[in-house]
Short mmCIF file of C-alpha atoms and ligand atoms in Angstrom, two decimals:
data_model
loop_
_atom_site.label_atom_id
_atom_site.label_comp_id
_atom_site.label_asym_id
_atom_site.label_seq_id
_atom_site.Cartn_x
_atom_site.Cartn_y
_atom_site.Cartn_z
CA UNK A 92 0.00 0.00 0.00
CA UNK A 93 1.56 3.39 -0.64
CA UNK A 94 0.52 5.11 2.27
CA UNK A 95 2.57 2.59 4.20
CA UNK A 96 5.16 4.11 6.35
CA UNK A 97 4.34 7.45 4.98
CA UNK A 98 2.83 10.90 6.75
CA UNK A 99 -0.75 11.02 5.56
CA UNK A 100 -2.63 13.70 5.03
CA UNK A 101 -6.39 13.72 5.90
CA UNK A 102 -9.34 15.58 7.13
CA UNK A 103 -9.81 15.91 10.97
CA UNK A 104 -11.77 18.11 13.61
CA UNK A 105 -9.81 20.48 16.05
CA UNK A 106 -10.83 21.96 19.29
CA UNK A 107 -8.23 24.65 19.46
CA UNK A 108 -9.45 25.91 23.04
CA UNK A 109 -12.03 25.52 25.28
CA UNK A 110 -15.62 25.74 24.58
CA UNK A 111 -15.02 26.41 20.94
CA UNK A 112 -16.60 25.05 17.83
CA UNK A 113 -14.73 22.44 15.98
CA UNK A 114 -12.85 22.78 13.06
CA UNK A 115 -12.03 20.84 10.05
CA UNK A 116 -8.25 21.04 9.14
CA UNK A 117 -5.98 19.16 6.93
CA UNK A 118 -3.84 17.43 9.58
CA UNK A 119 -0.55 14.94 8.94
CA UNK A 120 -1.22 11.53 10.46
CA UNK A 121 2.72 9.88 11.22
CA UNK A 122 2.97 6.22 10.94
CA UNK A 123 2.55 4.19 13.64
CA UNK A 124 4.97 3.25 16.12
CA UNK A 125 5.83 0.10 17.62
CA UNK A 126 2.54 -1.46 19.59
CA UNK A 127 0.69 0.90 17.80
CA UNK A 128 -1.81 0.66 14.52
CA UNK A 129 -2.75 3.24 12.11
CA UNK A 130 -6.55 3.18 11.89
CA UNK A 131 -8.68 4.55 8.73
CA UNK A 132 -12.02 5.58 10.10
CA UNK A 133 -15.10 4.68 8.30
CA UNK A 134 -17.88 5.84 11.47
CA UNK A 135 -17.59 7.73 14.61
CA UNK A 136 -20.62 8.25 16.84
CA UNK A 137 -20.93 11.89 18.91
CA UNK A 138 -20.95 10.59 22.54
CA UNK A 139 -21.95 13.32 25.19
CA UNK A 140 -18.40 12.61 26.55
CA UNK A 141 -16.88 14.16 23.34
CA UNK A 142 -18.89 17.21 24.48
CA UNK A 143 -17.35 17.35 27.89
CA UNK A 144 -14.09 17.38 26.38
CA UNK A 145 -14.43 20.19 24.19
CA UNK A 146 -16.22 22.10 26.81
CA UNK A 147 -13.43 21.25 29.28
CA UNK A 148 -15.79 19.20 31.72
CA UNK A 149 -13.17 16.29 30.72
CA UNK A 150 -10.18 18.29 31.24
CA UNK A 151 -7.76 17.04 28.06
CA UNK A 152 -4.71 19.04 26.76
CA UNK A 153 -5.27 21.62 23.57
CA UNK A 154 -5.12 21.50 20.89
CA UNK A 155 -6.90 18.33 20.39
CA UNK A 156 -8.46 15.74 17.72
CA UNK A 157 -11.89 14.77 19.66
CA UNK A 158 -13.66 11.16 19.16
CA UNK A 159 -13.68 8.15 20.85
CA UNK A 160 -16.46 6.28 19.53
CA UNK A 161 -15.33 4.76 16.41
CA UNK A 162 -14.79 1.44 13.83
CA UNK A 163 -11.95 1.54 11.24
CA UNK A 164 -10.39 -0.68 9.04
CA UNK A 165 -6.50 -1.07 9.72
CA UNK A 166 -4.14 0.70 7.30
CA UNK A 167 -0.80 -0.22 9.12
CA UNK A 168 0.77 -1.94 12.09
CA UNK A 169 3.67 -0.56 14.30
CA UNK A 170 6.57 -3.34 15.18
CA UNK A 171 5.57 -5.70 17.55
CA UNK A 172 1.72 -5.70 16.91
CA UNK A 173 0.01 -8.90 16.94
CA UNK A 174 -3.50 -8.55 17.75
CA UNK A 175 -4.38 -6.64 14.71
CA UNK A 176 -3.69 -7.05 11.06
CA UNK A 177 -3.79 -4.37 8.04
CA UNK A 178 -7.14 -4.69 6.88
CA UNK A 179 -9.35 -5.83 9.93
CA UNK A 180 -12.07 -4.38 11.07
CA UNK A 181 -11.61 -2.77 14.46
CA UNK A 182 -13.42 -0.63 16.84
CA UNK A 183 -11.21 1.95 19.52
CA UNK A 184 -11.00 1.59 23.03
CA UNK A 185 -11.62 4.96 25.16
CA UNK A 186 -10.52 2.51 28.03
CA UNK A 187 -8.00 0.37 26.95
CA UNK A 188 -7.43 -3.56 28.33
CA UNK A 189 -3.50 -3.79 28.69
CA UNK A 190 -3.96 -7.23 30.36
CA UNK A 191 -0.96 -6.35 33.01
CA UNK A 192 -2.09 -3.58 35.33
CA UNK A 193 -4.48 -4.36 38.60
CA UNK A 194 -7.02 -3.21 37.09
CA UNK A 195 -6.83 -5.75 34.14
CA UNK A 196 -6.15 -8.46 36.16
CA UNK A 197 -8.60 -8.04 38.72
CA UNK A 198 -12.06 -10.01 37.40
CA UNK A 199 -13.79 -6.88 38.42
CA UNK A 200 -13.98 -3.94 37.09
CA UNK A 201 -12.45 -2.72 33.46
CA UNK A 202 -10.34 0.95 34.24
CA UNK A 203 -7.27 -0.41 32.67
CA UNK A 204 -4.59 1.97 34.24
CA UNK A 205 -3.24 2.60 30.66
CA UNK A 206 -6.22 4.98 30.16
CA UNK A 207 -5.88 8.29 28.89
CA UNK A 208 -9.14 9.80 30.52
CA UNK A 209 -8.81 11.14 34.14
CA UNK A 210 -6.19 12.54 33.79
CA UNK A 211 -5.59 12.91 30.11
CA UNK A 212 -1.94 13.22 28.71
CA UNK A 213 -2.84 13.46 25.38
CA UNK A 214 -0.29 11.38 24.35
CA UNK A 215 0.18 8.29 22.84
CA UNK A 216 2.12 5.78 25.35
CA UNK A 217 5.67 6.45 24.35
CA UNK A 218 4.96 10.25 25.97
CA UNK A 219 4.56 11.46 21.56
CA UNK A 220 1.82 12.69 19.54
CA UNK A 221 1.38 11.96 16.29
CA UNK A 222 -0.49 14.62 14.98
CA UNK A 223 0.27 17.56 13.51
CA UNK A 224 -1.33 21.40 12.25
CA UNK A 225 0.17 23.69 10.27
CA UNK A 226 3.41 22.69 12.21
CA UNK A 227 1.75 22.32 15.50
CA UNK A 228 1.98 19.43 17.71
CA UNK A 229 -1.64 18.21 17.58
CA UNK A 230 -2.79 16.15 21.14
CA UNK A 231 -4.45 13.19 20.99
CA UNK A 232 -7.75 12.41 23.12
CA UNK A 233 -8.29 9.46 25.25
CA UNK A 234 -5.63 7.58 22.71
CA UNK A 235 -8.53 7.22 20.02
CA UNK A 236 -9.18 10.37 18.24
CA UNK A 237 -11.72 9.24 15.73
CA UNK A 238 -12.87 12.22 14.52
CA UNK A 239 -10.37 12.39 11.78
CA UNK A 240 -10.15 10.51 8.32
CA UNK A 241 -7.17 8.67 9.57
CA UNK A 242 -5.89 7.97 13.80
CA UNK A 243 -3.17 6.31 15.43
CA UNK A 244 -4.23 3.88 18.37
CA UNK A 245 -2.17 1.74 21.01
CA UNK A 246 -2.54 -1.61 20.61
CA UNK A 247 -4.49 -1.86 23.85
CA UNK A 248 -6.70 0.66 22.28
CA UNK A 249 -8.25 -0.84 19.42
CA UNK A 250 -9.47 -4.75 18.83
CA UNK A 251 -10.47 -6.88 15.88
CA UNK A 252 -14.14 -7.80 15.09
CA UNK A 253 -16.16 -9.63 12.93
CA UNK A 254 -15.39 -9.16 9.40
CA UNK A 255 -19.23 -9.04 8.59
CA UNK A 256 -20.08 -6.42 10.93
CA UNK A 257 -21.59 -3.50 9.17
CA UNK A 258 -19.36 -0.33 9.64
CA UNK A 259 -21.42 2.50 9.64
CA UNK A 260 -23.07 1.69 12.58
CA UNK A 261 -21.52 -0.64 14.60
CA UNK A 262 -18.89 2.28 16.12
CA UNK A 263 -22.06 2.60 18.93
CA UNK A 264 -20.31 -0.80 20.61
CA UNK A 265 -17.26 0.63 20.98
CA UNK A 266 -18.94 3.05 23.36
CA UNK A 267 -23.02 3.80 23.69
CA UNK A 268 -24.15 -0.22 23.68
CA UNK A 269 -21.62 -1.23 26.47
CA UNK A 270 -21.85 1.63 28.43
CA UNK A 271 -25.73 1.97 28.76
CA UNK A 272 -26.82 -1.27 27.60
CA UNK A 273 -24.02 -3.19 29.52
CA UNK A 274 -24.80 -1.17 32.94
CA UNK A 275 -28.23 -2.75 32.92
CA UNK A 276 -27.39 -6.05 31.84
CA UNK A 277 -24.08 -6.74 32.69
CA UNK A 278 -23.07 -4.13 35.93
CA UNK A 279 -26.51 -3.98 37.49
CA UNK A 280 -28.21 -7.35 36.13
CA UNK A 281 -31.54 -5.77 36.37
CA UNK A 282 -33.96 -8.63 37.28
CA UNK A 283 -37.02 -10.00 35.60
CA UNK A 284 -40.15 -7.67 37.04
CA UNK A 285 -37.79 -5.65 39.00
CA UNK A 286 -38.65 -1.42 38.53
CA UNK A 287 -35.84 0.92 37.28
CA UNK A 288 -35.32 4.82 37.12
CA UNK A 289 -33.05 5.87 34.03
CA UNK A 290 -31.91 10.03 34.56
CA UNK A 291 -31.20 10.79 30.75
CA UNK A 292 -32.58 9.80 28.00
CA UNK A 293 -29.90 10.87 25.29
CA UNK A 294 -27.58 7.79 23.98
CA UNK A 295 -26.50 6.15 26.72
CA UNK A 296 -29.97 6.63 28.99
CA UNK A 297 -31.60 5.10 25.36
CA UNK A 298 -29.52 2.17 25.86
CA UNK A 299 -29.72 1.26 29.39
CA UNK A 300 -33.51 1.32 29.01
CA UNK A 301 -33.01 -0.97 25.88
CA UNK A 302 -31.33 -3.55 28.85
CA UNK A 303 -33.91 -2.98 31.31
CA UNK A 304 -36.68 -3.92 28.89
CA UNK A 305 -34.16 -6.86 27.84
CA UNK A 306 -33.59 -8.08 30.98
CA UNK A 307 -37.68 -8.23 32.01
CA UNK A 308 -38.25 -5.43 34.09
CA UNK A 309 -41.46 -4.54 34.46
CA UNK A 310 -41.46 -0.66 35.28
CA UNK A 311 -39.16 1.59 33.61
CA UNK A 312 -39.44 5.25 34.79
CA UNK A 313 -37.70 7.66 32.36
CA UNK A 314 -36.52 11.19 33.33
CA UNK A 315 -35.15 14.33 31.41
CA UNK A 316 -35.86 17.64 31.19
CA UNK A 317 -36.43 17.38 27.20
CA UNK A 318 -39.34 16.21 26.27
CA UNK A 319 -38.66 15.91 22.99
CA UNK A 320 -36.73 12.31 24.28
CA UNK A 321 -40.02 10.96 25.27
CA UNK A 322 -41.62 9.43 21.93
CA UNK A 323 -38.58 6.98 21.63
CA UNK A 324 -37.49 6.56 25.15
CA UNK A 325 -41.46 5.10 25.36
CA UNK A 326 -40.86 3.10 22.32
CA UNK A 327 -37.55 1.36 24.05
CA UNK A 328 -39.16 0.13 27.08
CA UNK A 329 -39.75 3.28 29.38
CA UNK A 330 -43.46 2.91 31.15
CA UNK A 331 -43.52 6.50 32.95
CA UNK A 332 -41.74 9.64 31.79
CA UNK A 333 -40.76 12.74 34.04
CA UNK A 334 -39.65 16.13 33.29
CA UNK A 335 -38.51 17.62 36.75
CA UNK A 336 -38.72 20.94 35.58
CA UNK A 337 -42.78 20.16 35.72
CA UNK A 338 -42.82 18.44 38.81
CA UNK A 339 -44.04 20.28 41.44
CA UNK A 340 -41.71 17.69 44.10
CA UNK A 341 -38.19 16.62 44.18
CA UNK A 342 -37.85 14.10 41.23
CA UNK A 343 -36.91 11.47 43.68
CA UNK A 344 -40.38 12.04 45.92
CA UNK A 345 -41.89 11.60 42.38
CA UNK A 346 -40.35 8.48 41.81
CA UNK A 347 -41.11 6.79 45.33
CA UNK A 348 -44.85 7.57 45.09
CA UNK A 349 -44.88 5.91 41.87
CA UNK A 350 -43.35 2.67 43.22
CA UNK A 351 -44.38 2.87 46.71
CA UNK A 352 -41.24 2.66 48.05
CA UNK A 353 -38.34 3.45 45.81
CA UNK A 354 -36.45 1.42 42.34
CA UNK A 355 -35.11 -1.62 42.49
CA UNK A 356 -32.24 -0.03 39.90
CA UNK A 357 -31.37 3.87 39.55
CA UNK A 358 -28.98 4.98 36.53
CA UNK A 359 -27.65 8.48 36.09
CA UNK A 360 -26.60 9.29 32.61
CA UNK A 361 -26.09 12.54 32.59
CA UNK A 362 -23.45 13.95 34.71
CA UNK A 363 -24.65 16.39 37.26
CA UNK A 364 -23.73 15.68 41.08
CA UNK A 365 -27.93 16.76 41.69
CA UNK A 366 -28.71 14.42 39.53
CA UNK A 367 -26.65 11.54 41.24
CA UNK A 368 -28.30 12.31 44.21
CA UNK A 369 -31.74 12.22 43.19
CA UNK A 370 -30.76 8.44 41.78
CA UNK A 371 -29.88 7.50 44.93
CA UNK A 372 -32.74 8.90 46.94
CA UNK A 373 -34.88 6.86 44.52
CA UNK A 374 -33.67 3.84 45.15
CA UNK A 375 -35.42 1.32 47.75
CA UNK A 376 -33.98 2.03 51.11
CA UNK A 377 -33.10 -1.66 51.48
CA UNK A 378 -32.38 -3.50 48.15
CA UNK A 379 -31.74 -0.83 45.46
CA UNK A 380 -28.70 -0.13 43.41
CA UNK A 381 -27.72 3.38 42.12
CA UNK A 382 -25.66 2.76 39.19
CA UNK A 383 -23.58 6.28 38.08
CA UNK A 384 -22.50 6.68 34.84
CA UNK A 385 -22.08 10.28 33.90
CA UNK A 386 -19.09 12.15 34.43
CA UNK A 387 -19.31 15.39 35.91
CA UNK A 388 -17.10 17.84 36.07
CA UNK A 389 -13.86 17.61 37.87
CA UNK A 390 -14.19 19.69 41.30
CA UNK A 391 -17.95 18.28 41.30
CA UNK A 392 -18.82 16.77 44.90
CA UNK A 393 -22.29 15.32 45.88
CA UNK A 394 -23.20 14.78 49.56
CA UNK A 395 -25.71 11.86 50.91
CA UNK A 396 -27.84 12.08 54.22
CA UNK A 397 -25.38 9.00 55.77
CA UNK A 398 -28.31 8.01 57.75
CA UNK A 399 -29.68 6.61 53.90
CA UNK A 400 -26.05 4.84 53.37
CA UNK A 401 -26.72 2.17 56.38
CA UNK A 402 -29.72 0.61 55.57
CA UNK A 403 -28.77 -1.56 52.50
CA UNK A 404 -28.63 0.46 49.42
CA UNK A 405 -25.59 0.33 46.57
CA UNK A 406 -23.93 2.88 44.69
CA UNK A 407 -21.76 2.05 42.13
CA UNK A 408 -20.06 3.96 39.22
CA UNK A 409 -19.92 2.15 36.31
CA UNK A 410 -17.42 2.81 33.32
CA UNK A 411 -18.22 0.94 29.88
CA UNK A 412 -20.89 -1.37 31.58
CA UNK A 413 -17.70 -2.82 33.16
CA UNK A 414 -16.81 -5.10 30.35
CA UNK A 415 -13.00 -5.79 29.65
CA UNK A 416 -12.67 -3.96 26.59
CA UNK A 417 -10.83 -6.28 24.10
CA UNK A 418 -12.18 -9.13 25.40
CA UNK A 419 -15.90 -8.35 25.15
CA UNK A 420 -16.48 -6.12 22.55
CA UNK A 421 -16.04 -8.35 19.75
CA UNK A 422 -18.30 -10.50 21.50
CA UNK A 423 -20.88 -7.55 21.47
CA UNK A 424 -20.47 -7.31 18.00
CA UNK A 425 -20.77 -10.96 17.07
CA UNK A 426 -24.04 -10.62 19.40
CA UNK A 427 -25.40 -8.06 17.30
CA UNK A 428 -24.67 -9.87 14.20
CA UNK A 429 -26.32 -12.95 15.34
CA UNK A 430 -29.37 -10.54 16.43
CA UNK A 431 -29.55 -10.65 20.25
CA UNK A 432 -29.06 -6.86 20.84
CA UNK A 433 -30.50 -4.68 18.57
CA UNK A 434 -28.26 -1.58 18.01
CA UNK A 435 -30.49 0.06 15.38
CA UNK A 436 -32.87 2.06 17.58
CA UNK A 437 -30.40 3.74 19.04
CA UNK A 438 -28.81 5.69 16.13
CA UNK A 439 -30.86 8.12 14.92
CA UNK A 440 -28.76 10.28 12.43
CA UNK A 441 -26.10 9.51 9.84
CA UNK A 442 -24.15 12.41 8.45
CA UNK A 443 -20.97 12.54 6.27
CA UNK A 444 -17.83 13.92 8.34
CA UNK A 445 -17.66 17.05 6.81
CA UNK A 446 -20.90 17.86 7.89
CA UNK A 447 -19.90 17.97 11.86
CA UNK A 448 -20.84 20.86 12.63
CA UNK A 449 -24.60 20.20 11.36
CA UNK A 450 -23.88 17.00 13.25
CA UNK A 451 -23.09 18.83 16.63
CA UNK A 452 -25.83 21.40 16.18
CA UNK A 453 -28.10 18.68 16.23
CA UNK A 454 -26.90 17.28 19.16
CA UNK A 455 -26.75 20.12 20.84
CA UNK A 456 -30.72 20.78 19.87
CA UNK A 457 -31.77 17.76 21.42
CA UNK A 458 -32.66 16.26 18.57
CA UNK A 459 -30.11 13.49 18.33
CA UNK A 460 -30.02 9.76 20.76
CA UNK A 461 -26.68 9.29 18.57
CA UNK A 462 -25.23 10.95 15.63
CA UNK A 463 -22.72 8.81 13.36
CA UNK A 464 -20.41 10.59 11.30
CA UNK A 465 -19.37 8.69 8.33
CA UNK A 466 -15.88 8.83 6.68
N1 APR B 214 -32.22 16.51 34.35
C1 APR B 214 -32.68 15.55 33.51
N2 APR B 214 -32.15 15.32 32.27
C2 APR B 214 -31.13 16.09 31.86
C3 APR B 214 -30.61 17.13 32.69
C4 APR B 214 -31.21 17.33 33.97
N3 APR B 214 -30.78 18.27 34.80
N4 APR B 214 -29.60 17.73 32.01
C5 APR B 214 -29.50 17.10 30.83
N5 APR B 214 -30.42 16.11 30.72
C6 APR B 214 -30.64 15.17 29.63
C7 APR B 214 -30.50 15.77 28.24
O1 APR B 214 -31.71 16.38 27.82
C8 APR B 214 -30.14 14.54 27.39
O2 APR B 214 -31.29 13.90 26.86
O3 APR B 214 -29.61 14.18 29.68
C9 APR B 214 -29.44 13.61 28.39
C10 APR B 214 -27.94 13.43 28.11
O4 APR B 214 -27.78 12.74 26.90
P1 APR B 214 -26.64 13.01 25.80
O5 APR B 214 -26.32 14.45 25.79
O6 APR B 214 -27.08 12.31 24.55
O7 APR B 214 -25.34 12.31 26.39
P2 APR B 214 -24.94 10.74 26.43
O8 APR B 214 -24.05 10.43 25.27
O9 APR B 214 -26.15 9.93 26.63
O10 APR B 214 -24.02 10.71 27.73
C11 APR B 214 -24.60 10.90 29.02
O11 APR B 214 -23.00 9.51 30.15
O12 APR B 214 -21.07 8.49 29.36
C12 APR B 214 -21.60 9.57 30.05
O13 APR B 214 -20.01 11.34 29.64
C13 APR B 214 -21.30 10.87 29.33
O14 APR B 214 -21.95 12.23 31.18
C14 APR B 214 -22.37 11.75 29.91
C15 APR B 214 -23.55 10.82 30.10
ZN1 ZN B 215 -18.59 7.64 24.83
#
């Protein structure tokens, strides 16, 4: 291939500072190193995460290539790489599996201590980027990067799936399906009958309902202040919706009158510490688990009555439904492919890259559950 070994030059987005729009430059894409791979994008989805980077709620370095939700086709290997192969399909990794640190070799638990999140370096593992800008040093974010035409991943960053899998949609397992679907199903286990309480009904709130209904419970209460998410979130599985700007009560009261006592399962997935809170105050005061998967921003506390801590409850924060990333994802994908999740309801708009910004505008209207941008 002639690109191999070469600088290419491609199409990505920038966020030059905080807060700022995106923009599309012509950036130079170095070869990969060793235990690296050289990735050529084909879909990336815009996660709400994405957003918290370029507003700086995810505190990464600038200036940056944003992304993390993406499938790719391998256009070169660095020395040393085994795992993938020019030419395989691949999704990234926002959280790596390294398969050395605690974290990896604990059964529990997936934060591979090789991730690039919290905090971010925004460098690939050797301490380089390998992106540039009109002679600027370009950083990377979270080591994936997708939203250009052509990324460089660690090894531990990006896996092989199923050649059949189709590519302009199946970037939403390498973040949306595990992280909502897979806290229902595979963090929380919701149980058949049990009642649930999803806060959020973008992406990832769309896709932890999709593994409540999956998993048989029987009341799914849905809450966001956009109503606009109710139509589909109703569609997915959710029995009750609640805007809290309407209620005339805490959410959580709300929520505890409606099931007499409190959820069996709470999610938050949106990412405010009030929002946290109200999760856990609607979960039953004996049995019920408050699963937290938004990230808020970084000096963000939230404080619990302590009194509500003794009596039995669970809170647990939950990072990419806590699947081991290389190890399960192609198994999500082969899942899909053999029609036991259905990934399809939650994307609701397809865009070409260069339309990003029409993409993000979207998204920031409330109109979007995911966006996929296609290379
Ligand atoms: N109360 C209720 N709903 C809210 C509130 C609020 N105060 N603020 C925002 N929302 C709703 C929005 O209307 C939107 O429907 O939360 C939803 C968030 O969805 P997206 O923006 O699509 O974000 P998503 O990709 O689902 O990510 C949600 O999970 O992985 C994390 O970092 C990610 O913190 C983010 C969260
Ligand atoms: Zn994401």
């Amino acid at each position: 291939m002639d690109t191999l070994g070469k600088t290419i030059t491609c199409l990505a987005a920038i966020a030059w500072k905080t807060n700022s729009s995106l923009s599309l430059e012509e950036v130079q894409v170095e070869p990969p190193k060793a235990g690296e791979g050289r990735i050529k994008m084909i879909s990336t989805g815009i996660c709400g995460s994405d957003d918290h980077a370029i507003k700086g709620i995810i505190p990464l370095k600038y200036p940056f290539i944003p992304g993390h939700e993406g499938a790719g086709i391998v256009e070169s290997i660095g020395e040393g790489v085994s795992s993938v192969k020019p030419g395989d399909k691949v999704l990234t990794l926002i959280v790596p599996q390294c398969r050395e640190c605690s974290a990896c070799l604990n059964p529990k638990g997936n934060f591979c201590e090789k991730q690039d999140i919290l905090p971010s370096s925004g460098l690939m593992l050797d301490g380089t980027s390998r992106f540039t800008c009109k002679g600027e040093k370009i950083y990377h974010s979270f080591r994936t990067s997708t939203f250009s035409e052509y990324t460089v991943v660690p090894e531990i960053s990006v896996v092989k799936i199923d050649a059949a899998a189709p590519m302009d949609k199946i970037c939403v397992i390498s973040c949306e399906v595990p992280t909502g679907y897979g806290a229902a199903v595979h963090s929380a286990k919701v149980t058949p009958g049990s009642t649930c309480v999803v806060f959020g009904l973008g992406g990832i709130g769309s896709a932890i309902v999709m593994g409540c209904k999956a998993f048989g419970a029987s009341r799914i209460i849905g809450v966001d202040i956009n109503e606009e998410k109710f139509p589909r979130a109703r569609a997915l599985g959710v029995t009750d919706c609640l805007n809290p700007s309407n209620l005339k009560k805490p959410v959580q009261e709300a929520v505890k009158e409606m099931t007499g006592i409190g959820v069996d399962f709470a999610f938050e997935a949106i990412g405010l510490a009030e929002t946290m809170v109200a999760a856990w105050d609607s979960c039953h005061v004996s049995h019920g688990v408050c699963i937290i998967i938004g990230v808020s921003p970084p000096n963000s506390k939230f404080s619990l009555s302590a009194q509500t801590v003794s009596t039995g409850r669970t809170l647990k924060g939950v990072c990419l439904g806590d699947y081991k990333t290389k190890d399960c994802f192609p198994q999500l994908v082969t899942a899909y492919l053999q029609n036991k999740i259905n990934i399809d309801p939650l994307i609701t708009h397809q865009l070409p890259f260069d339309q990003l910004h029409k993409a993000f505008e979207l998204y920031h209207a409330g109109k979007t559950i995911r966006c996929v941008l296609l290379f």
